[in-house]
Amino acid sequence: GAGVSQSPRYKVAKRGQDVALRCDPISGHVSLFWYQQALGQGPEFLTYFQNEAQLDKSGLPSDRFFAERPEGSVSTLKIQRTQQEDSAVYLCASSQVGFSGNTIYFGEGSWLTVV
Amino acid sequence: AQSVTQLGSHVSVSEGALVLLRCNYSSSVPPYLFWYVQYPNQGLQLLLKYTTGATLVKGINGFEAEFKKSETSFHLTKPSAHMSDAAEYFCAVSEAGANSKLTFGKGITLSVRP
């Protein structure tokens, strides 16, 4: 597709349930990012991939959060044993190369509500 | 460490009036600066960015911003607001020379009155 595609767009999970959020970056984009946006806040960095290598995971809030990009294209963000504080919009973004200043393109986000 | 401050959470202007959205940053190295817009239920769209060169940068939809190093500011302006400008606006910073990790402000909601 022309843009960054995320699925599902909306997910309601019961507390304790595991969820998986998928991101299809723009074709050919080397860099992929995940951000978390809580209600009324700006996006906060979670993790960064360059091709299949996860170069920065400093923003992952706990060991319940795990991200992968095994073939350097599609990425999955997995949240285990979801908690209410995990409710947020999860944004995926991609860019052509990894150097700073390059334009980053964002998807529409996956809205997660934990009940 | 980097940070972005966007004072206030909501700005309201009349259609045709000047739009001014303030952004101040903190960075220990030369920054790259960005403004993004987010419409309801949509992803973030880049309005403009400053990396190097001219400190006044022009973006889409008639917006522009000026990098002022002495004031550590990157305020967003538009001479004449349009109803379609109503959205949430985020200022962001990244470190020059590092990967493109962005640090965002909390955002400002712009309302445009008829």
XYZ file of N, CA, C and O in Angstrom, chain A residues 9-10 33 35 37 40-45 48 56 58 91 95 97-104 106-108 111, chain B residues 32 34 36 38 41-46 49 51 88 90 94-107:
224
model
N -7.397 -1.903 13.836
C -7.538 -0.490 14.156
C -8.055 -0.303 15.584
O -7.660 0.622 16.271
N -8.914 -1.196 16.013
C -9.485 -1.120 17.354
C -9.460 -2.505 17.991
O -9.802 -3.492 17.347
N 9.413 2.227 13.588
C 9.296 2.694 14.973
C 7.920 2.328 15.525
O 6.929 2.321 14.798
N 5.392 3.740 18.674
C 5.142 4.756 19.680
C 3.844 4.416 20.415
O 2.937 3.797 19.855
N 0.688 6.317 22.479
C 0.073 7.618 22.725
C -1.100 7.452 23.676
O -2.161 6.952 23.287
N -4.762 12.281 25.470
C -4.381 13.632 25.855
C -2.891 13.882 25.934
O -2.454 14.936 26.413
N -2.096 12.936 25.478
C -0.635 13.067 25.545
C -0.029 12.970 24.146
O -0.675 12.544 23.193
N 1.238 13.375 24.061
C 1.962 13.171 22.820
C 2.475 11.743 22.726
O 2.570 11.041 23.738
N 2.809 11.301 21.528
C 3.360 9.950 21.379
C 4.675 9.794 22.137
O 5.473 10.732 22.189
N 4.875 8.615 22.691
C 6.129 8.305 23.376
C 6.791 7.107 22.715
O 6.139 6.096 22.438
N 8.079 7.233 22.488
C 8.860 6.219 21.797
C 8.872 4.902 22.568
O 9.041 4.875 23.795
N 12.696 0.758 18.155
C 13.153 1.109 16.810
C 13.862 -0.079 16.172
O 14.685 -0.738 16.815
N 16.992 -0.253 19.314
C 16.680 0.527 20.507
C 15.337 0.054 21.041
O 14.345 0.129 20.328
N 14.586 0.954 24.380
C 14.644 1.641 25.661
C 13.296 2.165 26.138
O 13.119 2.421 27.322
N 1.105 3.591 17.759
C 1.417 4.117 16.436
C 2.662 3.447 15.884
O 3.671 3.328 16.574
N 10.504 4.976 7.985
C 11.249 5.948 7.186
C 12.254 5.193 6.330
O 12.587 4.047 6.600
N 15.536 5.577 5.673
C 16.814 5.210 6.262
C 16.820 5.661 7.707
O 15.893 6.311 8.169
N 17.826 5.313 8.418
C 17.819 5.511 9.853
C 18.444 6.785 10.358
O 18.475 7.014 11.545
N 18.942 7.648 9.469
C 19.621 8.801 10.028
C 18.633 9.891 10.403
O 17.572 10.030 9.835
N 19.040 10.631 11.389
C 18.164 11.642 11.962
C 17.755 12.691 10.940
O 18.521 13.048 10.065
N 16.557 13.185 11.063
C 16.072 14.250 10.203
C 15.274 13.752 9.033
O 14.584 14.525 8.376
N 15.359 12.449 8.745
C 14.588 11.925 7.628
C 13.103 11.915 7.977
O 12.731 11.752 9.135
N 12.262 12.090 6.986
C 10.822 12.133 7.240
C 10.318 10.780 7.699
O 10.611 9.746 7.084
N 9.579 10.778 8.780
C 8.968 9.571 9.329
C 7.476 9.611 9.021
O 6.814 10.619 9.260
N 3.725 8.064 9.634
C 2.981 7.355 10.672
C 1.743 6.661 10.105
O 1.105 7.164 9.175
N 1.406 5.528 10.693
C 0.144 4.877 10.425
C -0.965 5.514 11.247
O -0.725 6.433 12.039
N -2.202 5.011 11.054
C -3.352 5.586 11.752
C -3.475 5.083 13.185
O -4.269 5.613 13.951
N -5.950 1.286 18.299
C -6.508 1.771 19.557
C -6.768 0.574 20.462
O -7.629 -0.249 20.173
N 17.127 18.525 15.531
C 16.248 18.581 14.385
C 14.845 18.774 14.962
O 14.493 18.137 15.956
N 10.491 19.368 14.389
C 9.377 18.954 13.541
C 8.062 19.479 14.118
O 7.908 19.629 15.327
N 4.045 18.174 13.636
C 3.115 17.216 13.069
C 1.691 17.665 13.385
O 1.431 18.279 14.423
N -2.384 16.156 13.675
C -3.183 14.934 13.805
C -4.661 15.294 13.768
O -5.156 15.986 14.657
N -8.966 10.601 14.651
C -8.929 9.209 14.198
C -7.974 8.988 13.033
O -8.138 8.045 12.263
N -6.991 9.857 12.916
C -5.983 9.688 11.867
C -4.582 9.676 12.474
O -4.387 10.039 13.629
N -3.639 9.253 11.666
C -2.251 9.249 12.105
C -1.640 10.634 12.034
O -2.273 11.603 11.623
N -0.389 10.728 12.438
C 0.328 11.994 12.418
C 0.827 12.300 11.007
O 1.352 11.423 10.329
N 0.668 13.554 10.607
C 1.138 13.996 9.292
C 2.171 15.097 9.481
O 1.933 16.051 10.236
N 3.298 14.979 8.795
C 4.347 15.981 8.925
C 3.921 17.292 8.263
O 3.526 17.311 7.097
N 9.685 20.595 8.806
C 10.804 20.208 9.649
C 11.977 21.142 9.425
O 12.139 21.720 8.343
N 16.151 20.954 9.736
C 17.326 20.122 9.987
C 18.565 21.018 9.979
O 19.224 21.196 10.995
N -5.111 18.637 16.157
C -4.115 18.660 17.223
C -2.732 18.761 16.604
O -2.438 18.095 15.610
N 1.474 18.738 17.170
C 2.561 18.264 18.016
C 3.902 18.782 17.508
O 4.210 18.664 16.320
N 14.446 15.725 17.537
C 15.348 14.572 17.530
C 16.775 15.101 17.516
O 17.013 16.268 17.206
N 17.702 14.236 17.858
C 19.099 14.637 17.925
C 19.749 14.474 16.562
O 19.639 13.408 15.949
N 20.413 15.512 16.096
C 21.163 15.418 14.853
C 22.256 14.376 15.001
O 22.977 14.345 15.998
N 22.390 13.511 14.034
C 23.455 12.515 14.040
C 23.064 11.204 14.670
O 23.753 10.220 14.538
N 21.954 11.167 15.343
C 21.506 9.914 15.971
C 20.428 9.282 15.082
O 20.144 9.765 14.002
N 19.830 8.191 15.531
C 18.695 7.666 14.756
C 17.523 8.629 14.894
O 17.561 9.559 15.675
N 16.475 8.368 14.146
C 15.424 9.373 14.025
C 14.397 9.332 15.140
O 13.275 9.761 14.957
N 14.751 8.834 16.316
C 13.800 8.793 17.420
C 13.327 10.191 17.743
O 14.112 11.116 17.926
N 12.013 10.363 17.792
C 11.406 11.648 18.063
C 10.937 11.732 19.503
O 10.378 10.774 20.034
N 11.146 12.901 20.113
C 10.557 13.210 21.409
C 9.494 14.274 21.174
O 9.792 15.346 20.643
N 8.253 13.970 21.555
C 7.118 14.836 21.282
C 6.728 15.665 22.496
O 6.915 15.253 23.642
N 6.130 16.840 22.213
C 5.427 17.572 23.239
C 4.054 16.960 23.467
O 3.661 16.005 22.789
N 3.309 17.559 24.403
C 1.987 17.012 24.753
C 0.925 17.353 23.735
O -0.169 16.777 23.762
N 1.215 18.311 22.856
C 0.262 18.667 21.828
C -0.625 19.841 22.200
O -0.843 20.136 23.375
